[in-house]
Amino acid sequence: MSADEDLKARLMECEQRLQFLSQFSSDWYWEQDAEFRFTHISRNSLSEERFPRSLSIGKRRWDLPYVGITEAEWEAHRALLRAHQPFHDFILKRYDTKGNLYYTSLSGAPFYDGDGNFKGYRGIGRDVTKRKQMEQQAALEHAVVRVITEASDVVSALPRILQAICETLDWDYGAYWGAEGQNELIRQLYVWHVPDLAAERFVGSGSSWVASRENAGGNDGDVVRKAWLGQQPVSIQNLSLQPAFQRAGQAQELGLRTAFAFPVVIGDRTHGVMEFYSRTMREVEASLLASLTTVGNQIGLFCQRKQLESRQVMQHIVTRLLSESDTVEVAMPAIIQTVCQTLGWDYGGYWCMDTQTRMVNCRALWSIDRLTDSSFVQQTRQKAIFLSRLTNERNAGHLGTVWRERIPVWVADIGATLEYRHHRTRLGAESALHSIFAFPIVDGQEVLGALEFFSRTIRQPDDTLLETAQAIGIQVGQFHRRKEAEERIQYLAFYDALTGLPNRPFFVQQLNHALAKARRSAARLALLFIDVDRFKHINDSLGHEAGDQLLAEMASRFKACIRESDTVGRLGGDEFVILLEGIKDAREAAVVSRKINEAALRPFTIGAQEYQVSASIGISLYPDNGDNAQVMMKHADIAMYQTKESGKNHYQFYSPQIDRDASSRLAMEAELRQALERNQLRLHYQPKVSLDSGRISGMEALLRWAHPELGMVPPSVFIPLAEETGMIESIGAWVLQEACAQSKRWENEGLPPLRISVNLSPRQFNSEDLIADIAQALIQHQLQPGVLELEITESTVTRNAEKAARVLARVQAMGVSVAIDDFGTGYSSLSQLKHFPINTLKIDRSFIADVTVNRANKAIVRAVVAMGKALGLNLVAEGVESDEQMQFLQSVSCNEVQGSYFSGPLPPREFAELLRQDEALLRH
């Protein structure tokens, strides 16, 4: 082989070796001339297909379509080449013929000819796309994690995540789409784009576009819908080839060519979608889409965690503030402000109903400074809504929904939601407010109030927060009810529940305070003790509801009679007290007392009927009648009882003499309580004489008190005391038993059985045990019912006519006779009495006393006897004392008479002797 052939073979071998090295040590080999133009490129077949060498030969590197490199970076590279310096790992990005982005690492060095002249550059290139993609994905995940770690809430985090993804992946536009939970709509909530992209129109078209969450039909080219429904990342390489994409026109106007989106998933539910656009047509690598799935899950976990944190924060805030607050009015402003500041809301308000007016208004609100003077806040402060409108009208806004349906309401953007657009929300929109979050405060099925929050940011509905709101609404409602109960208990500790007046403890406290002030200033004051006369009659005959109505009316009238500086209190029952401070003398107390008497006398209406009562007033003065509350109250009470004993419907000043009388009265009351136990009560019997036969036809049992020191106390002294204290019931029961027992004793002694009359007090007649007591007395003493006659007063039966008729019917059904005592002293007539089952009328002694000289009384007695006989009644005249009276009563055919003309009341033994004489007491 010649030397030339050998050299040629060696050159070929070197060339093959160089080609082998360039193929396996790099992706391509390149050479440039002294002007830095490519003269030679050697690629493997795959690289040649992506980047044909024909597109590069004769061009400088900076003439080729590399992306993402600035002019400054190119200038630095050119400076290095002009200095004939080698370079290593110079990273450039370029899209291949299919639109895929590739990263290339270039290294090169200058070469020279034999004379040392610069001939150009030669070097190699490597495809580092996989490495850069891995670095990019790692950087993406790192950027998202950094934002999530640093963010305090979802609202601030999502825009920053959009920016981090766009900048890391070199995309031009990003948006976050979320669901509006109330109407199942998907809405664009947050946007970020590069500064040189005039994206306003594109943002506007996106933010106003909504789509059904569940409906998969229509707009199939939309990446947001596909990502939402499929819960997978989605990309569109060329938007111009997707006619079904609704916003393709606006995207092309901006030069946006490629899009991709990925879902933010919590568990198995799509929480939102992030979409991105690029002005360069590019293919989104499968590895990136897979990485974005991980990013979406990270964002979903972040959103879920923040939701739980928001729930915990709200619950903690509410629980803490409720525990620190004494009333709802104190708690709600603090809750509103703390929730707004903690969760990033710009306004909060507490709405509650006034129970008297049934109007709902804002009781407390908080807002950021820039909203304080806004029309929205001013309107909120002034707004009052009828509860009926909130609960009945469908167009009552978000508060109406809260009150009517008892559910939380979330409106992502009031500007885009017709359902909740009204005057106040329009004012809110004018103040740049967008989102509304409102929930009810409930107790069971009752809505007690509502909390509302507004935000200047379009906020995605937070299901966890909505659930928390329901729990908080219940919690606040329970607090509200508990505080109401505590306030009610506190109120009842100081005020009377029926009248709203200070009760006894609180009034005494105020009296002590007034006395202390009077001592310091040497002032005078008066204490008025008031008892409503005939209240018991109203309460017993018309019922407790009527009695309560009367007491409330009296309280109102009494308050109208005094100054604002004076105090009216209710001690209980029908007893009131009035404290008059700073009076000059007793005359001022008398003036007020007269006003009280006049006010009490005015008729009041129950149903359609007018009734009239009066007031008895006792007055004690400071310093004249006492220097402490206990003594003042005692003396005023004593004076009031003196007023009652003097005829009622007046006032009486306390005096020592009244006190002495009252002391005697109290002593008598104490002794009367022991009279039964000490066997001091006696029954005397006064005969009734038949005008036909002249003989004793019956008797009336009359009560006497054999006092060991005072002697025989007349009934007129102790019977009113017994009735007032309630002792009359036990005394009356004893009288009934003793009368029956004495009748049986006389029968056993062989005396003729005569009808014995027993008086029943009104309290005894109204007792539920009356019928049983009568039956027990008859059975115990083995008496025939016809022997017993019960006497009741005219006023007793007319007080509650319906009940009286029922009781009398039951008494007659037992065979016991019934007599109306003191007929003519009340307001009834025979026409009324005919409806009652009675046997006897006893004409009151006031008509008999002057019947022989008083023509009116004579006519009345004659008429009563005639009408009584016409009704089949037995007529008895009481108080007969003269022969003239007897003759008149005989002339009108009265049946029986009773009085001292024949005999006064006698003890049992003397009455028995009278019966044994068996002589006619009346001589015909």
JSON list of N, CA and C in Angstrom, two decimals, residues 504-542:
[
{"chain": "A", "resi": 504, "resn": "ARG", "atom": "N", "xyz": [-90.80, 43.41, 96.15]},
{"chain": "A", "resi": 504, "resn": "ARG", "atom": "CA", "xyz": [-90.57, 43.79, 97.55]},
{"chain": "A", "resi": 504, "resn": "ARG", "atom": "C", "xyz": [-89.07, 43.96, 97.86]},
{"chain": "A", "resi": 505, "resn": "PRO", "atom": "N", "xyz": [-88.19, 42.97, 97.57]},
{"chain": "A", "resi": 505, "resn": "PRO", "atom": "CA", "xyz": [-86.77, 43.16, 97.92]},
{"chain": "A", "resi": 505, "resn": "PRO", "atom": "C", "xyz": [-86.15, 44.39, 97.25]},
{"chain": "A", "resi": 506, "resn": "PHE", "atom": "N", "xyz": [-86.46, 44.57, 95.97]},
{"chain": "A", "resi": 506, "resn": "PHE", "atom": "CA", "xyz": [-85.86, 45.70, 95.26]},
{"chain": "A", "resi": 506, "resn": "PHE", "atom": "C", "xyz": [-86.43, 47.03, 95.75]},
{"chain": "A", "resi": 507, "resn": "PHE", "atom": "N", "xyz": [-87.74, 47.04, 96.04]},
{"chain": "A", "resi": 507, "resn": "PHE", "atom": "CA", "xyz": [-88.33, 48.27, 96.55]},
{"chain": "A", "resi": 507, "resn": "PHE", "atom": "C", "xyz": [-87.74, 48.64, 97.91]},
{"chain": "A", "resi": 508, "resn": "VAL", "atom": "N", "xyz": [-87.59, 47.64, 98.78]},
{"chain": "A", "resi": 508, "resn": "VAL", "atom": "CA", "xyz": [-86.98, 47.90, 100.09]},
{"chain": "A", "resi": 508, "resn": "VAL", "atom": "C", "xyz": [-85.57, 48.43, 99.92]},
{"chain": "A", "resi": 509, "resn": "GLN", "atom": "N", "xyz": [-84.83, 47.87, 98.94]},
{"chain": "A", "resi": 509, "resn": "GLN", "atom": "CA", "xyz": [-83.47, 48.36, 98.66]},
{"chain": "A", "resi": 509, "resn": "GLN", "atom": "C", "xyz": [-83.50, 49.83, 98.25]},
{"chain": "A", "resi": 510, "resn": "GLN", "atom": "N", "xyz": [-84.46, 50.18, 97.37]},
{"chain": "A", "resi": 510, "resn": "GLN", "atom": "CA", "xyz": [-84.58, 51.57, 96.94]},
{"chain": "A", "resi": 510, "resn": "GLN", "atom": "C", "xyz": [-85.03, 52.47, 98.08]},
{"chain": "A", "resi": 511, "resn": "LEU", "atom": "N", "xyz": [-85.90, 51.94, 98.95]},
{"chain": "A", "resi": 511, "resn": "LEU", "atom": "CA", "xyz": [-86.35, 52.71, 100.10]},
{"chain": "A", "resi": 511, "resn": "LEU", "atom": "C", "xyz": [-85.19, 52.99, 101.05]},
{"chain": "A", "resi": 512, "resn": "ASN", "atom": "N", "xyz": [-84.36, 51.99, 101.29]},
{"chain": "A", "resi": 512, "resn": "ASN", "atom": "CA", "xyz": [-83.18, 52.20, 102.14]},
{"chain": "A", "resi": 512, "resn": "ASN", "atom": "C", "xyz": [-82.25, 53.25, 101.54]},
{"chain": "A", "resi": 513, "resn": "HIS", "atom": "N", "xyz": [-82.05, 53.18, 100.23]},
{"chain": "A", "resi": 513, "resn": "HIS", "atom": "CA", "xyz": [-81.21, 54.16, 99.55]},
{"chain": "A", "resi": 513, "resn": "HIS", "atom": "C", "xyz": [-81.80, 55.56, 99.69]},
{"chain": "A", "resi": 514, "resn": "ALA", "atom": "N", "xyz": [-83.12, 55.68, 99.53]},
{"chain": "A", "resi": 514, "resn": "ALA", "atom": "CA", "xyz": [-83.78, 56.98, 99.65]},
{"chain": "A", "resi": 514, "resn": "ALA", "atom": "C", "xyz": [-83.69, 57.51, 101.08]},
{"chain": "A", "resi": 515, "resn": "LEU", "atom": "N", "xyz": [-83.83, 56.63, 102.06]},
{"chain": "A", "resi": 515, "resn": "LEU", "atom": "CA", "xyz": [-83.73, 57.06, 103.45]},
{"chain": "A", "resi": 515, "resn": "LEU", "atom": "C", "xyz": [-82.32, 57.56, 103.77]},
{"chain": "A", "resi": 516, "resn": "ALA", "atom": "N", "xyz": [-81.31, 56.84, 103.25]},
{"chain": "A", "resi": 516, "resn": "ALA", "atom": "CA", "xyz": [-79.93, 57.29, 103.48]},
{"chain": "A", "resi": 516, "resn": "ALA", "atom": "C", "xyz": [-79.69, 58.66, 102.86]},
{"chain": "A", "resi": 517, "resn": "LYS", "atom": "N", "xyz": [-80.21, 58.87, 101.67]},
{"chain": "A", "resi": 517, "resn": "LYS", "atom": "CA", "xyz": [-80.06, 60.17, 101.00]},
{"chain": "A", "resi": 517, "resn": "LYS", "atom": "C", "xyz": [-80.82, 61.25, 101.77]},
{"chain": "A", "resi": 518, "resn": "ALA", "atom": "N", "xyz": [-82.01, 60.91, 102.28]},
{"chain": "A", "resi": 518, "resn": "ALA", "atom": "CA", "xyz": [-82.79, 61.88, 103.04]},
{"chain": "A", "resi": 518, "resn": "ALA", "atom": "C", "xyz": [-82.10, 62.27, 104.34]},
{"chain": "A", "resi": 519, "resn": "ARG", "atom": "N", "xyz": [-81.43, 61.31, 104.98]},
{"chain": "A", "resi": 519, "resn": "ARG", "atom": "CA", "xyz": [-80.69, 61.63, 106.20]},
{"chain": "A", "resi": 519, "resn": "ARG", "atom": "C", "xyz": [-79.57, 62.62, 105.92]},
{"chain": "A", "resi": 520, "resn": "ARG", "atom": "N", "xyz": [-78.85, 62.40, 104.82]},
{"chain": "A", "resi": 520, "resn": "ARG", "atom": "CA", "xyz": [-77.72, 63.28, 104.50]},
{"chain": "A", "resi": 520, "resn": "ARG", "atom": "C", "xyz": [-78.19, 64.69, 104.18]},
{"chain": "A", "resi": 521, "resn": "SER", "atom": "N", "xyz": [-79.33, 64.80, 103.53]},
{"chain": "A", "resi": 521, "resn": "SER", "atom": "CA", "xyz": [-79.79, 66.12, 103.07]},
{"chain": "A", "resi": 521, "resn": "SER", "atom": "C", "xyz": [-80.92, 66.68, 103.92]},
{"chain": "A", "resi": 522, "resn": "ALA", "atom": "N", "xyz": [-81.24, 66.01, 105.05]},
{"chain": "A", "resi": 522, "resn": "ALA", "atom": "CA", "xyz": [-82.33, 66.45, 105.93]},
{"chain": "A", "resi": 522, "resn": "ALA", "atom": "C", "xyz": [-83.64, 66.63, 105.14]},
{"chain": "A", "resi": 523, "resn": "ALA", "atom": "N", "xyz": [-83.90, 65.73, 104.22]},
{"chain": "A", "resi": 523, "resn": "ALA", "atom": "CA", "xyz": [-85.10, 65.81, 103.39]},
{"chain": "A", "resi": 523, "resn": "ALA", "atom": "C", "xyz": [-86.22, 64.97, 104.00]},
{"chain": "A", "resi": 524, "resn": "ARG", "atom": "N", "xyz": [-87.41, 65.11, 103.46]},
{"chain": "A", "resi": 524, "resn": "ARG", "atom": "CA", "xyz": [-88.57, 64.35, 103.89]},
{"chain": "A", "resi": 524, "resn": "ARG", "atom": "C", "xyz": [-89.01, 63.42, 102.77]},
{"chain": "A", "resi": 525, "resn": "LEU", "atom": "N", "xyz": [-89.62, 62.33, 103.16]},
{"chain": "A", "resi": 525, "resn": "LEU", "atom": "CA", "xyz": [-90.21, 61.44, 102.16]},
{"chain": "A", "resi": 525, "resn": "LEU", "atom": "C", "xyz": [-91.44, 60.79, 102.73]},
{"chain": "A", "resi": 526, "resn": "ALA", "atom": "N", "xyz": [-92.25, 60.24, 101.85]},
{"chain": "A", "resi": 526, "resn": "ALA", "atom": "CA", "xyz": [-93.49, 59.57, 102.26]},
{"chain": "A", "resi": 526, "resn": "ALA", "atom": "C", "xyz": [-93.56, 58.19, 101.62]},
{"chain": "A", "resi": 527, "resn": "LEU", "atom": "N", "xyz": [-94.13, 57.26, 102.38]},
{"chain": "A", "resi": 527, "resn": "LEU", "atom": "CA", "xyz": [-94.35, 55.91, 101.89]},
{"chain": "A", "resi": 527, "resn": "LEU", "atom": "C", "xyz": [-95.84, 55.63, 101.90]},
{"chain": "A", "resi": 528, "resn": "LEU", "atom": "N", "xyz": [-96.40, 55.29, 100.71]},
{"chain": "A", "resi": 528, "resn": "LEU", "atom": "CA", "xyz": [-97.82, 54.99, 100.57]},
{"chain": "A", "resi": 528, "resn": "LEU", "atom": "C", "xyz": [-97.99, 53.48, 100.41]},
{"chain": "A", "resi": 529, "resn": "PHE", "atom": "N", "xyz": [-98.79, 52.89, 101.31]},
{"chain": "A", "resi": 529, "resn": "PHE", "atom": "CA", "xyz": [-99.09, 51.47, 101.24]},
{"chain": "A", "resi": 529, "resn": "PHE", "atom": "C", "xyz": [-100.53, 51.35, 100.72]},
{"chain": "A", "resi": 530, "resn": "ILE", "atom": "N", "xyz": [-100.70, 50.68, 99.55]},
{"chain": "A", "resi": 530, "resn": "ILE", "atom": "CA", "xyz": [-102.00, 50.67, 98.85]},
{"chain": "A", "resi": 530, "resn": "ILE", "atom": "C", "xyz": [-102.52, 49.24, 98.75]},
{"chain": "A", "resi": 531, "resn": "ASP", "atom": "N", "xyz": [-103.79, 49.08, 99.08]},
{"chain": "A", "resi": 531, "resn": "ASP", "atom": "CA", "xyz": [-104.47, 47.80, 98.89]},
{"chain": "A", "resi": 531, "resn": "ASP", "atom": "C", "xyz": [-105.69, 48.03, 98.00]},
{"chain": "A", "resi": 532, "resn": "VAL", "atom": "N", "xyz": [-105.84, 47.20, 96.98]},
{"chain": "A", "resi": 532, "resn": "VAL", "atom": "CA", "xyz": [-106.97, 47.34, 96.04]},
{"chain": "A", "resi": 532, "resn": "VAL", "atom": "C", "xyz": [-108.20, 46.69, 96.66]},
{"chain": "A", "resi": 533, "resn": "ASP", "atom": "N", "xyz": [-109.20, 47.52, 96.96]},
{"chain": "A", "resi": 533, "resn": "ASP", "atom": "CA", "xyz": [-110.43, 47.01, 97.56]},
{"chain": "A", "resi": 533, "resn": "ASP", "atom": "C", "xyz": [-111.23, 46.20, 96.54]},
{"chain": "A", "resi": 534, "resn": "ARG", "atom": "N", "xyz": [-111.85, 45.15, 97.02]},
{"chain": "A", "resi": 534, "resn": "ARG", "atom": "CA", "xyz": [-112.70, 44.27, 96.22]},
{"chain": "A", "resi": 534, "resn": "ARG", "atom": "C", "xyz": [-111.94, 43.51, 95.12]},
{"chain": "A", "resi": 535, "resn": "PHE", "atom": "N", "xyz": [-110.61, 43.50, 95.23]},
{"chain": "A", "resi": 535, "resn": "PHE", "atom": "CA", "xyz": [-109.84, 42.73, 94.24]},
{"chain": "A", "resi": 535, "resn": "PHE", "atom": "C", "xyz": [-110.16, 41.24, 94.34]},
{"chain": "A", "resi": 536, "resn": "LYS", "atom": "N", "xyz": [-110.28, 40.75, 95.58]},
{"chain": "A", "resi": 536, "resn": "LYS", "atom": "CA", "xyz": [-110.54, 39.33, 95.76]},
{"chain": "A", "resi": 536, "resn": "LYS", "atom": "C", "xyz": [-111.86, 38.93, 95.11]},
{"chain": "A", "resi": 537, "resn": "HIS", "atom": "N", "xyz": [-112.84, 39.84, 95.20]},
{"chain": "A", "resi": 537, "resn": "HIS", "atom": "CA", "xyz": [-114.13, 39.55, 94.56]},
{"chain": "A", "resi": 537, "resn": "HIS", "atom": "C", "xyz": [-113.97, 39.40, 93.05]},
{"chain": "A", "resi": 538, "resn": "ILE", "atom": "N", "xyz": [-113.21, 40.30, 92.44]},
{"chain": "A", "resi": 538, "resn": "ILE", "atom": "CA", "xyz": [-112.97, 40.22, 90.98]},
{"chain": "A", "resi": 538, "resn": "ILE", "atom": "C", "xyz": [-112.19, 38.96, 90.65]},
{"chain": "A", "resi": 539, "resn": "ASN", "atom": "N", "xyz": [-111.16, 38.69, 91.41]},
{"chain": "A", "resi": 539, "resn": "ASN", "atom": "CA", "xyz": [-110.28, 37.54, 91.13]},
{"chain": "A", "resi": 539, "resn": "ASN", "atom": "C", "xyz": [-111.03, 36.22, 91.29]},
{"chain": "A", "resi": 540, "resn": "ASP", "atom": "N", "xyz": [-111.86, 36.12, 92.34]},
{"chain": "A", "resi": 540, "resn": "ASP", "atom": "CA", "xyz": [-112.58, 34.86, 92.60]},
{"chain": "A", "resi": 540, "resn": "ASP", "atom": "C", "xyz": [-113.73, 34.66, 91.63]},
{"chain": "A", "resi": 541, "resn": "SER", "atom": "N", "xyz": [-114.43, 35.74, 91.29]},
{"chain": "A", "resi": 541, "resn": "SER", "atom": "CA", "xyz": [-115.63, 35.59, 90.46]},
{"chain": "A", "resi": 541, "resn": "SER", "atom": "C", "xyz": [-115.31, 35.56, 88.97]},
{"chain": "A", "resi": 542, "resn": "LEU", "atom": "N", "xyz": [-114.33, 36.33, 88.53]},
{"chain": "A", "resi": 542, "resn": "LEU", "atom": "CA", "xyz": [-114.02, 36.39, 87.09]},
{"chain": "A", "resi": 542, "resn": "LEU", "atom": "C", "xyz": [-112.79, 35.59, 86.70]}
]
